[in-house]
Amino acid sequence: MSAHATPVAVELVAVALALGLALVHLYGRRLRVLDHLPRSRWLSVAGGVSVAYVFVHVLPEIGRASTHVGPEPFGLAFLEHHVYLVALVGFLAYYGVERAAKRSTRDPDADAGGGLRVFWMHVLAFALYNLLVGYLLLHREESGLASLVLFGVAMALHFLVNDWALRQHHGDAYHARGRWVLAAAVLFGLGVGFAVPIGRQALAVLFAFLAGGVILNVIKEEVPEERESRFSAFALGAAGYTAVLLLV
């Protein structure tokens, strides 16, 4: 993979990856191999890849970015110095969304309106998530084609995990409306990326928030006993992608 790809080539690849990520949500349910228990080994591999990307690539990257702090408006300097707190905020935010969604499912007294509110809260939370991913296709601490492809592949596999979880939780409502919102959010994020570049330190803040969300969303799918997850597949995915990240 060329280290000297032109900016136009990188942008074209970013557009292709954004379209691919949107298609994961639109057509992910056609991968029937994912829909069974024990949990599909492919979902566990995808979860391992996502976590490896966060721990081996994203966290070191935001750590490096936080050391290059300049004057920033709106109090961003504090966040830039504490990017790991931002990652914690991302983790807690998505944990709170998941808890609310699960409570609504278990509550026998929940009305249809309450269930609809939780559905849209869930979908909009992941729309923000996807918007960040779309934006970061164009803006990362480490630029270049190799970094872009590694990010895109990791997020595509992570989107498979998220899409499967949302389909399991919301069923037909997600298929009819939610998947379209999430697919559009990736493309909208890419469009914002073309129109609104931001500074290096602010990028670290966005990456940190996304990292916290990725960790939570993978763990919540792999750890619960009822998922019957496959640790060997998860570890294989994590180890394999770690090797790729270290070698590229």
Short mmCIF file of C-alpha atoms in Angstrom, two decimals, residues 79-172:
data_model
loop_
_atom_site.label_atom_id
_atom_site.label_comp_id
_atom_site.label_asym_id
_atom_site.label_seq_id
_atom_site.Cartn_x
_atom_site.Cartn_y
_atom_site.Cartn_z
CA LEU A 79 -10.17 18.00 27.34
CA GLU A 80 -7.03 17.68 25.26
CA HIS A 81 -4.97 17.22 28.41
CA HIS A 82 -7.44 14.60 29.67
CA VAL A 83 -8.34 12.61 26.58
CA TYR A 84 -8.64 9.42 28.60
CA LEU A 85 -11.38 11.07 30.64
CA VAL A 86 -13.15 11.74 27.35
CA ALA A 87 -12.81 8.03 26.51
CA LEU A 88 -14.40 7.25 29.88
CA VAL A 89 -17.23 9.66 29.08
CA GLY A 90 -17.81 7.83 25.79
CA PHE A 91 -17.86 4.50 27.61
CA LEU A 92 -20.33 5.75 30.24
CA ALA A 93 -22.57 7.49 27.69
CA TYR A 94 -23.12 4.32 25.68
CA TYR A 95 -23.43 2.25 28.83
CA GLY A 96 -26.27 4.55 29.93
CA VAL A 97 -28.00 4.19 26.56
CA GLU A 98 -27.76 0.40 26.73
CA ARG A 99 -29.11 0.27 30.27
CA ALA A 100 -32.10 2.40 29.30
CA ALA A 101 -32.79 0.18 26.29
CA LYS A 102 -32.62 -3.02 28.34
CA ARG A 103 -34.86 -1.61 31.07
CA SER A 104 -37.52 -0.72 28.53
CA THR A 105 -37.42 -4.27 27.14
CA ARG A 106 -37.81 -5.88 30.57
CA ASP A 107 -40.48 -3.50 31.90
CA PRO A 108 -43.90 -5.15 31.42
CA ASP A 109 -45.63 -1.82 32.11
CA ALA A 110 -43.78 0.10 29.41
CA ASP A 111 -46.18 1.58 26.87
CA ALA A 112 -45.66 1.73 23.12
CA GLY A 113 -44.73 5.40 23.31
CA GLY A 114 -42.02 4.70 25.86
CA GLY A 115 -40.63 1.90 23.71
CA LEU A 116 -40.58 4.20 20.70
CA ARG A 117 -38.70 6.86 22.66
CA VAL A 118 -36.08 4.33 23.70
CA PHE A 119 -35.80 3.07 20.13
CA TRP A 120 -35.05 6.55 18.82
CA MET A 121 -32.70 7.29 21.69
CA HIS A 122 -30.80 4.11 20.81
CA VAL A 123 -30.75 4.87 17.10
CA LEU A 124 -29.74 8.52 17.53
CA ALA A 125 -26.94 7.56 19.92
CA PHE A 126 -25.53 5.24 17.28
CA ALA A 127 -26.15 7.85 14.59
CA LEU A 128 -23.80 10.18 16.51
CA TYR A 129 -21.34 7.30 16.72
CA ASN A 130 -21.53 6.72 12.97
CA LEU A 131 -21.27 10.43 12.24
CA LEU A 132 -17.97 10.49 14.17
CA VAL A 133 -16.70 7.50 12.21
CA GLY A 134 -17.63 9.14 8.90
CA TYR A 135 -15.90 12.35 9.93
CA LEU A 136 -12.76 10.54 11.09
CA LEU A 137 -12.41 8.80 7.75
CA LEU A 138 -11.03 12.13 6.53
CA HIS A 139 -9.36 13.44 9.69
CA ARG A 140 -7.09 11.30 11.83
CA GLU A 141 -3.94 11.90 13.84
CA GLU A 142 -2.06 9.59 11.47
CA SER A 143 -2.84 10.49 7.87
CA GLY A 144 -2.25 8.37 4.80
CA LEU A 145 -3.84 5.53 2.92
CA ALA A 146 -2.64 2.70 5.16
CA SER A 147 -4.02 4.35 8.30
CA LEU A 148 -7.31 5.05 6.53
CA VAL A 149 -7.79 1.46 5.36
CA LEU A 150 -6.91 0.02 8.79
CA PHE A 151 -9.49 2.34 10.37
CA GLY A 152 -12.12 1.55 7.74
CA VAL A 153 -11.72 -2.23 8.06
CA ALA A 154 -11.86 -2.12 11.85
CA MET A 155 -14.98 0.04 11.80
CA ALA A 156 -16.70 -2.10 9.15
CA LEU A 157 -16.29 -5.17 11.34
CA HIS A 158 -17.39 -3.18 14.38
CA PHE A 159 -20.48 -1.97 12.51
CA LEU A 160 -21.37 -5.61 11.86
CA VAL A 161 -21.40 -6.20 15.61
CA ASN A 162 -23.46 -3.06 16.29
CA ASP A 163 -25.90 -3.80 13.48
CA TRP A 164 -26.48 -7.35 14.70
CA ALA A 165 -27.11 -6.11 18.25
CA LEU A 166 -29.58 -3.43 17.15
CA ARG A 167 -31.47 -5.88 14.95
CA GLN A 168 -31.70 -8.34 17.82
CA HIS A 169 -32.98 -5.64 20.15
CA HIS A 170 -35.39 -3.69 17.93
CA GLY A 171 -36.32 -6.14 15.18
CA ASP A 172 -38.58 -4.79 12.44
#
